[in-house]
PDB file of C-alpha atoms and ligand atoms in Angstrom:
ATOM      1  CA  MET A   1      -8.648   3.975  11.851  1.00 97.00           C
ATOM      2  CA  ILE A   2      -7.259   1.543   9.237  1.00 98.00           C
ATOM      3  CA  ILE A   3      -9.283  -0.513   6.771  1.00 98.00           C
ATOM      4  CA  MET A   4      -7.325  -3.779   5.361  1.00 97.00           C
ATOM      5  CA  GLY A   5      -8.404  -6.763   3.332  1.00 95.00           C
ATOM      6  CA  PRO A   6      -7.274  -8.176   0.084  1.00 92.00           C
ATOM      7  CA  PRO A   7      -7.425  -6.632  -3.388  1.00 90.00           C
ATOM      8  CA  GLY A   8     -11.191  -6.791  -4.171  1.00 87.00           C
ATOM      9  CA  ALA A   9     -12.298  -7.065  -0.616  1.00 90.00           C
ATOM     10  CA  GLY A  10     -14.507  -4.143  -0.998  1.00 89.00           C
ATOM     11  CA  LYS A  11     -12.419  -1.623   1.388  1.00 93.00           C
ATOM     12  CA  GLY A  12     -12.901   1.385  -0.932  1.00 93.00           C
ATOM     13  CA  THR A  13     -16.516   1.158  -0.847  1.00 94.00           C
ATOM     14  CA  GLN A  14     -17.017   0.648   2.707  1.00 97.00           C
ATOM     15  CA  ALA A  15     -14.325   3.048   3.723  1.00 97.00           C
ATOM     16  CA  ARG A  16     -16.663   5.786   2.080  1.00 96.00           C
ATOM     17  CA  TYR A  17     -19.329   4.853   4.668  1.00 96.00           C
ATOM     18  CA  ILE A  18     -17.293   4.550   7.391  1.00 96.00           C
ATOM     19  CA  ALA A  19     -15.629   8.004   6.951  1.00 96.00           C
ATOM     20  CA  GLU A  20     -18.990   9.578   6.130  1.00 96.00           C
ATOM     21  CA  HIS A  21     -20.482   8.028   9.522  1.00 94.00           C
ATOM     22  CA  PHE A  22     -17.540   9.527  11.440  1.00 94.00           C
ATOM     23  CA  GLY A  23     -16.904  12.725   9.706  1.00 96.00           C
ATOM     24  CA  ILE A  24     -13.397  12.018   8.582  1.00 97.00           C
ATOM     25  CA  PRO A  25     -11.657  11.624   5.641  1.00 98.00           C
ATOM     26  CA  ALA A  26     -11.234   8.315   3.835  1.00 98.00           C
ATOM     27  CA  ILE A  27      -7.489   8.298   2.478  1.00 98.00           C
ATOM     28  CA  SER A  28      -6.940   5.779  -0.145  1.00 97.00           C
ATOM     29  CA  THR A  29      -3.297   5.731  -1.366  1.00 97.00           C
ATOM     30  CA  GLY A  30      -4.628   3.807  -4.519  1.00 95.00           C
ATOM     31  CA  ASP A  31      -7.033   6.673  -5.328  1.00 96.00           C
ATOM     32  CA  ILE A  32      -4.247   9.222  -4.554  1.00 97.00           C
ATOM     33  CA  PHE A  33      -1.940   7.296  -6.912  1.00 96.00           C
ATOM     34  CA  ARG A  34      -4.454   6.988  -9.576  1.00 95.00           C
ATOM     35  CA  ALA A  35      -5.365  10.675  -9.417  1.00 96.00           C
ATOM     36  CA  ASN A  36      -1.663  11.360 -10.092  1.00 96.00           C
ATOM     37  CA  VAL A  37      -1.280   9.021 -12.698  1.00 96.00           C
ATOM     38  CA  SER A  38      -4.465  10.484 -14.799  1.00 96.00           C
ATOM     39  CA  GLN A  39      -2.705  13.876 -14.098  1.00 97.00           C
ATOM     40  CA  GLY A  40       0.753  12.919 -15.324  1.00 96.00           C
ATOM     41  CA  THR A  41       2.528  14.071 -12.223  1.00 96.00           C
ATOM     42  CA  PRO A  42       6.143  12.836 -11.694  1.00 95.00           C
ATOM     43  CA  LEU A  43       4.570  10.703  -8.824  1.00 95.00           C
ATOM     44  CA  GLY A  44       2.194   9.385 -11.082  1.00 95.00           C
ATOM     45  CA  VAL A  45       4.769   8.557 -13.908  1.00 96.00           C
ATOM     46  CA  GLU A  46       6.801   6.807 -11.158  1.00 96.00           C
ATOM     47  CA  ALA A  47       4.155   4.981  -9.561  1.00 96.00           C
ATOM     48  CA  LYS A  48       2.341   3.708 -12.673  1.00 96.00           C
ATOM     49  CA  ARG A  49       5.296   1.389 -13.695  1.00 96.00           C
ATOM     50  CA  TYR A  50       4.882  -0.658 -10.297  1.00 96.00           C
ATOM     51  CA  MET A  51       0.773  -0.235 -10.299  1.00 95.00           C
ATOM     52  CA  ASP A  52       0.548  -1.785 -13.841  1.00 94.00           C
ATOM     53  CA  ALA A  53       2.467  -4.954 -12.910  1.00 93.00           C
ATOM     54  CA  GLY A  54       0.649  -5.313  -9.501  1.00 92.00           C
ATOM     55  CA  GLU A  55       3.673  -4.644  -7.472  1.00 95.00           C
ATOM     56  CA  TYR A  56       3.743  -2.184  -4.625  1.00 96.00           C
ATOM     57  CA  VAL A  57       4.961   1.271  -5.228  1.00 97.00           C
ATOM     58  CA  PRO A  58       8.097   1.754  -3.012  1.00 97.00           C
ATOM     59  CA  ASP A  59       7.853   2.336   0.638  1.00 97.00           C
ATOM     60  CA  GLU A  60       9.850   5.769   0.415  1.00 96.00           C
ATOM     61  CA  ILE A  61       7.385   7.184  -2.137  1.00 96.00           C
ATOM     62  CA  THR A  62       4.223   6.064  -0.529  1.00 97.00           C
ATOM     63  CA  ASN A  63       5.532   6.806   2.992  1.00 97.00           C
ATOM     64  CA  ARG A  64       6.153  10.621   1.808  1.00 96.00           C
ATOM     65  CA  MET A  65       2.569  10.948   0.171  1.00 96.00           C
ATOM     66  CA  VAL A  66       0.832   9.481   3.033  1.00 97.00           C
ATOM     67  CA  ARG A  67       2.941  12.038   5.488  1.00 96.00           C
ATOM     68  CA  ASN A  68       1.765  14.821   3.510  1.00 95.00           C
ATOM     69  CA  ARG A  69      -1.992  13.854   3.262  1.00 97.00           C
ATOM     70  CA  ILE A  70      -2.299  13.540   7.045  1.00 97.00           C
ATOM     71  CA  ASP A  71      -1.038  16.750   7.522  1.00 95.00           C
ATOM     72  CA  GLU A  72      -3.779  18.505   5.849  1.00 96.00           C
ATOM     73  CA  PRO A  73      -6.169  20.220   7.994  1.00 96.00           C
ATOM     74  CA  ASP A  74      -9.287  17.806   7.226  1.00 97.00           C
ATOM     75  CA  ALA A  75      -7.222  14.910   9.099  1.00 97.00           C
ATOM     76  CA  LYS A  76      -6.676  16.920  12.347  1.00 96.00           C
ATOM     77  CA  GLN A  77      -9.683  15.239  13.880  1.00 95.00           C
ATOM     78  CA  GLY A  78      -8.703  11.780  12.503  1.00 96.00           C
ATOM     79  CA  PHE A  79      -8.743   9.631   9.438  1.00 98.00           C
ATOM     80  CA  LEU A  80      -9.375   6.574   7.668  1.00 98.00           C
ATOM     81  CA  LEU A  81      -6.529   4.870   5.872  1.00 98.00           C
ATOM     82  CA  ASP A  82      -7.433   2.641   3.102  1.00 98.00           C
ATOM     83  CA  GLY A  83      -4.776   0.784   1.314  1.00 96.00           C
ATOM     84  CA  TYR A  84      -2.158   1.869   3.803  1.00 98.00           C
ATOM     85  CA  PRO A  85      -0.019   0.385   5.576  1.00 98.00           C
ATOM     86  CA  ARG A  86       0.822  -2.697   3.279  1.00 98.00           C
ATOM     87  CA  THR A  87       4.195  -3.656   4.313  1.00 98.00           C
ATOM     88  CA  LEU A  88       5.636  -4.096   7.926  1.00 98.00           C
ATOM     89  CA  ALA A  89       8.070  -0.991   7.186  1.00 97.00           C
ATOM     90  CA  GLN A  90       5.115   1.061   6.532  1.00 98.00           C
ATOM     91  CA  VAL A  91       3.371  -0.009   9.674  1.00 98.00           C
ATOM     92  CA  GLU A  92       6.398   1.436  11.582  1.00 98.00           C
ATOM     93  CA  GLU A  93       6.627   4.567   9.509  1.00 98.00           C
ATOM     94  CA  LEU A  94       2.970   5.104  10.373  1.00 98.00           C
ATOM     95  CA  ASP A  95       3.657   4.675  14.197  1.00 98.00           C
ATOM     96  CA  GLY A  96       6.155   7.318  13.776  1.00 97.00           C
ATOM     97  CA  MET A  97       3.990   9.669  11.892  1.00 97.00           C
ATOM     98  CA  ILE A  98       1.078   9.551  14.078  1.00 96.00           C
ATOM     99  CA  LYS A  99       3.375   9.853  17.297  1.00 95.00           C
ATOM    100  CA  PHE A 100       4.017  13.118  15.753  1.00 94.00           C
ATOM    101  CA  THR A 101       0.682  14.421  14.885  1.00 95.00           C
ATOM    102  CA  GLY A 102      -0.703  13.120  18.201  1.00 95.00           C
ATOM    103  CA  HIS A 103      -3.133  10.596  16.702  1.00 96.00           C
ATOM    104  CA  GLN A 104      -3.795   7.127  17.955  1.00 95.00           C
ATOM    105  CA  LEU A 105      -4.696   3.972  15.991  1.00 96.00           C
ATOM    106  CA  ASP A 106      -8.390   3.202  17.514  1.00 95.00           C
ATOM    107  CA  ALA A 107      -9.042   0.324  15.367  1.00 96.00           C
ATOM    108  CA  VAL A 108      -7.779  -1.740  12.422  1.00 98.00           C
ATOM    109  CA  LEU A 109     -10.717  -3.004  10.659  1.00 97.00           C
ATOM    110  CA  SER A 110      -9.911  -6.180   8.325  1.00 97.00           C
ATOM    111  CA  VAL A 111     -12.240  -7.211   5.773  1.00 96.00           C
ATOM    112  CA  VAL A 112     -12.148 -10.842   5.522  1.00 95.00           C
ATOM    113  CA  VAL A 113     -13.111 -12.420   1.994  1.00 93.00           C
ATOM    114  CA  ASP A 114     -12.234 -15.733   0.312  1.00 87.00           C
ATOM    115  CA  LYS A 115      -9.773 -15.917  -2.777  1.00 82.00           C
ATOM    116  CA  ASP A 116     -12.432 -16.999  -5.534  1.00 84.00           C
ATOM    117  CA  GLU A 117     -14.752 -14.439  -4.687  1.00 85.00           C
ATOM    118  CA  VAL A 118     -12.319 -11.430  -4.851  1.00 86.00           C
ATOM    119  CA  VAL A 119     -11.116 -12.817  -8.205  1.00 86.00           C
ATOM    120  CA  LYS A 120     -14.611 -12.787  -9.759  1.00 86.00           C
ATOM    121  CA  ARG A 121     -15.184  -9.308  -8.271  1.00 86.00           C
ATOM    122  CA  LEU A 122     -12.066  -7.745  -9.680  1.00 87.00           C
ATOM    123  CA  LEU A 123     -12.636  -9.416 -12.999  1.00 87.00           C
ATOM    124  CA  GLN A 124     -16.150  -7.904 -12.931  1.00 88.00           C
ATOM    125  CA  ARG A 125     -14.758  -4.256 -12.276  1.00 85.00           C
ATOM    126  CA  ALA A 126     -12.211  -4.513 -14.936  1.00 82.00           C
ATOM    127  CA  GLN A 127     -15.239  -4.827 -17.134  1.00 85.00           C
ATOM    128  CA  ILE A 128     -17.093  -1.790 -15.526  1.00 89.00           C
ATOM    129  CA  GLU A 129     -14.088   0.618 -14.765  1.00 86.00           C
ATOM    130  CA  GLY A 130     -11.326  -0.638 -16.986  1.00 80.00           C
ATOM    131  CA  ARG A 131      -8.758  -0.287 -14.604  1.00 80.00           C
ATOM    132  CA  ALA A 132      -5.279  -0.978 -15.832  1.00 79.00           C
ATOM    133  CA  ASP A 133      -4.285  -3.246 -12.824  1.00 83.00           C
ATOM    134  CA  ASP A 134      -7.490  -5.332 -13.216  1.00 83.00           C
ATOM    135  CA  THR A 135      -6.100  -7.892 -15.959  1.00 85.00           C
ATOM    136  CA  GLU A 136      -6.066 -11.676 -14.577  1.00 85.00           C
ATOM    137  CA  ASP A 137      -2.444 -11.837 -14.584  1.00 87.00           C
ATOM    138  CA  VAL A 138      -2.038  -8.644 -12.492  1.00 89.00           C
ATOM    139  CA  ILE A 139      -4.834  -9.652 -10.320  1.00 89.00           C
ATOM    140  CA  ARG A 140      -3.117 -12.756  -9.894  1.00 88.00           C
ATOM    141  CA  ARG A 141       0.052 -11.030  -8.871  1.00 91.00           C
ATOM    142  CA  ARG A 142      -1.474  -8.299  -6.541  1.00 91.00           C
ATOM    143  CA  GLN A 143      -3.045 -11.318  -4.570  1.00 91.00           C
ATOM    144  CA  GLU A 144       0.415 -12.926  -4.023  1.00 92.00           C
ATOM    145  CA  VAL A 145       2.060  -9.729  -3.138  1.00 94.00           C
ATOM    146  CA  TYR A 146      -0.837  -9.306  -0.706  1.00 94.00           C
ATOM    147  CA  LEU A 147      -0.269 -12.738   0.892  1.00 94.00           C
ATOM    148  CA  GLU A 148       3.703 -12.180   1.110  1.00 96.00           C
ATOM    149  CA  GLN A 149       3.652  -8.508   2.318  1.00 97.00           C
ATOM    150  CA  THR A 150       0.253  -7.522   3.698  1.00 97.00           C
ATOM    151  CA  GLN A 151      -1.086 -10.521   5.374  1.00 95.00           C
ATOM    152  CA  PRO A 152       1.539 -10.703   8.186  1.00 97.00           C
ATOM    153  CA  LEU A 153       0.174  -6.998   9.359  1.00 98.00           C
ATOM    154  CA  ILE A 154      -3.229  -8.739  10.318  1.00 97.00           C
ATOM    155  CA  GLN A 155      -1.169 -10.564  12.954  1.00 97.00           C
ATOM    156  CA  VAL A 156       0.855  -7.389  13.913  1.00 97.00           C
ATOM    157  CA  TYR A 157      -2.226  -5.558  14.845  1.00 97.00           C
ATOM    158  CA  GLY A 158      -4.120  -8.731  16.218  1.00 97.00           C
ATOM    159  CA  GLU A 159      -1.109  -8.396  19.155  1.00 97.00           C
ATOM    160  CA  ARG A 160      -1.933  -5.004  19.644  1.00 96.00           C
ATOM    161  CA  ASP A 161      -5.518  -5.914  20.516  1.00 93.00           C
ATOM    162  CA  ILE A 162      -7.132  -3.009  17.985  1.00 95.00           C
ATOM    163  CA  LEU A 163      -8.043  -5.713  15.060  1.00 97.00           C
ATOM    164  CA  VAL A 164     -11.668  -5.858  14.205  1.00 96.00           C
ATOM    165  CA  GLU A 165     -12.311  -8.748  11.788  1.00 96.00           C
ATOM    166  CA  VAL A 166     -15.322  -8.432   9.623  1.00 97.00           C
ATOM    167  CA  ASP A 167     -16.896 -11.032   7.184  1.00 96.00           C
ATOM    168  CA  GLY A 168     -16.884  -9.259   3.722  1.00 95.00           C
ATOM    169  CA  LEU A 169     -19.152 -11.576   1.814  1.00 93.00           C
ATOM    170  CA  GLY A 170     -22.858 -10.602   0.957  1.00 92.00           C
ATOM    171  CA  GLU A 171     -24.326  -7.381  -0.128  1.00 93.00           C
ATOM    172  CA  VAL A 172     -22.678  -4.282   0.386  1.00 94.00           C
ATOM    173  CA  ASP A 173     -25.323  -2.489   3.031  1.00 96.00           C
ATOM    174  CA  GLU A 174     -25.123  -5.913   5.056  1.00 96.00           C
ATOM    175  CA  VAL A 175     -21.248  -5.599   5.303  1.00 96.00           C
ATOM    176  CA  THR A 176     -21.455  -2.220   6.088  1.00 96.00           C
ATOM    177  CA  LYS A 177     -23.946  -3.005   8.704  1.00 96.00           C
ATOM    178  CA  ARG A 178     -21.586  -5.749  10.222  1.00 97.00           C
ATOM    179  CA  ILE A 179     -18.624  -3.239  10.206  1.00 97.00           C
ATOM    180  CA  PHE A 180     -20.891  -0.831  12.430  1.00 96.00           C
ATOM    181  CA  ASP A 181     -21.863  -3.466  14.628  1.00 96.00           C
ATOM    182  CA  ALA A 182     -18.199  -4.309  15.422  1.00 95.00           C
ATOM    183  CA  LEU A 183     -16.927  -0.862  15.546  1.00 94.00           C
ATOM    184  CA  ASP A 184     -19.786  -0.119  18.052  1.00 89.00           C
ATOM    185  CA  VAL A 185     -17.828  -1.633  20.810  1.00 82.00           C
ATOM    186  CA  VAL A 186     -14.296   0.070  20.193  1.00 82.00           C
ATOM    187  CA  PRO A 187     -13.630   2.892  22.305  1.00 76.00           C
ATOM    188  CA  GLU A 188     -12.841   6.173  20.347  1.00 73.00           C
ATOM    189  CA  SER A 189      -9.732   8.254  21.323  1.00 70.00           C
TER     190      SER A 189
HETATM  191  P1  LIG B   1      -6.271  -2.934  -4.383  1.00 79.43           P
HETATM  192  O1  LIG B   1      -6.634  -2.851  -3.030  1.00 79.43           O
HETATM  193  O2  LIG B   1      -7.602  -3.053  -5.313  1.00 79.43           O
HETATM  194  O3  LIG B   1      -5.237  -3.790  -4.688  1.00 79.43           O
HETATM  195  P2  LIG B   1      -5.662  -0.020  -4.554  1.00 79.43           P
HETATM  196  O4  LIG B   1      -6.234   0.953  -4.977  1.00 79.43           O
HETATM  197  O5  LIG B   1      -5.783   0.022  -3.010  1.00 79.43           O
HETATM  198  O6  LIG B   1      -5.872  -1.461  -4.880  1.00 79.43           O
HETATM  199  O7  LIG B   1      -4.057   0.100  -4.778  1.00 79.43           O
HETATM  200  C1  LIG B   1      -3.665   0.068  -6.107  1.00 79.43           C
HETATM  201  C2  LIG B   1      -2.190  -0.115  -6.432  1.00 79.43           C
HETATM  202  O8  LIG B   1      -1.483   1.072  -5.824  1.00 79.43           O
HETATM  203  C3  LIG B   1      -1.395  -1.232  -5.778  1.00 79.43           C
HETATM  204  O9  LIG B   1      -1.431  -2.360  -6.481  1.00 79.43           O
HETATM  205  C4  LIG B   1      -0.024  -0.706  -5.319  1.00 79.43           C
HETATM  206  O10 LIG B   1       0.759  -0.868  -6.575  1.00 79.43           O
HETATM  207  C5  LIG B   1      -0.210   0.866  -5.223  1.00 79.43           C
HETATM  208  N1  LIG B   1      -0.383   0.982  -3.832  1.00 79.43           N
HETATM  209  C6  LIG B   1      -1.566   1.454  -3.094  1.00 79.43           C
HETATM  210  N2  LIG B   1      -1.135   1.699  -1.664  1.00 79.43           N
HETATM  211  C7  LIG B   1       0.104   1.205  -1.674  1.00 79.43           C
HETATM  212  C8  LIG B   1       1.030   1.019  -0.400  1.00 79.43           C
HETATM  213  N3  LIG B   1       0.534   1.232   0.964  1.00 79.43           N
HETATM  214  N4  LIG B   1       2.151   0.640  -0.714  1.00 79.43           N
HETATM  215  C9  LIG B   1       2.632   0.404  -1.800  1.00 79.43           C
HETATM  216  N5  LIG B   1       1.954   0.588  -3.015  1.00 79.43           N
HETATM  217  C10 LIG B   1       0.504   1.121  -2.785  1.00 79.43           C
END
């Protein structure tokens, strides 16, 4: 499965509940990048330049990282991707990867939230977590990049009939309930 949505949609929070429910790992490219940044690995050093500016890390780097991660034994029975794919090129790359591993995309969950609400949430998160990319300028840039590069993916998956859209406004557990209700009707592979 994939969970999609603009920065601040609450993907990470919901991804953890969904993954737990299905007994599969939630794979967050943002988290993996941040772990590499804090450990000062070569991947982290490279990724940090882009992340701090609100830009996407180049596809080549991101694709390689995801390929390695879904090859891990815990992903054999399936996985939930959070933050990947984010570009049309990554969509194609993922198709190739899962063809190879024998997985199939069951659902692409799109968490829908309006723009003002997400800016508000991200600014709040900035105060609590102090993420380097949660300043107002960078938030704005991340949203632009999302609209340009990632929003079009919703249509692509919609055309494949695997898109599940859920309203992301409201309390966390309300949204979680909506997600589970919506996923109930999706057949599992
Ligand atoms: P958010 O969803 O709040 O924007 P994430 O934690 O998912 O943040 O990602 C943080 C940053 O990591 C992104 O702004 C980007 O620089 C980088 N990143 C994460 N996933 C990808 C991806 N699939 N492709 C390119 N860059 C990515």
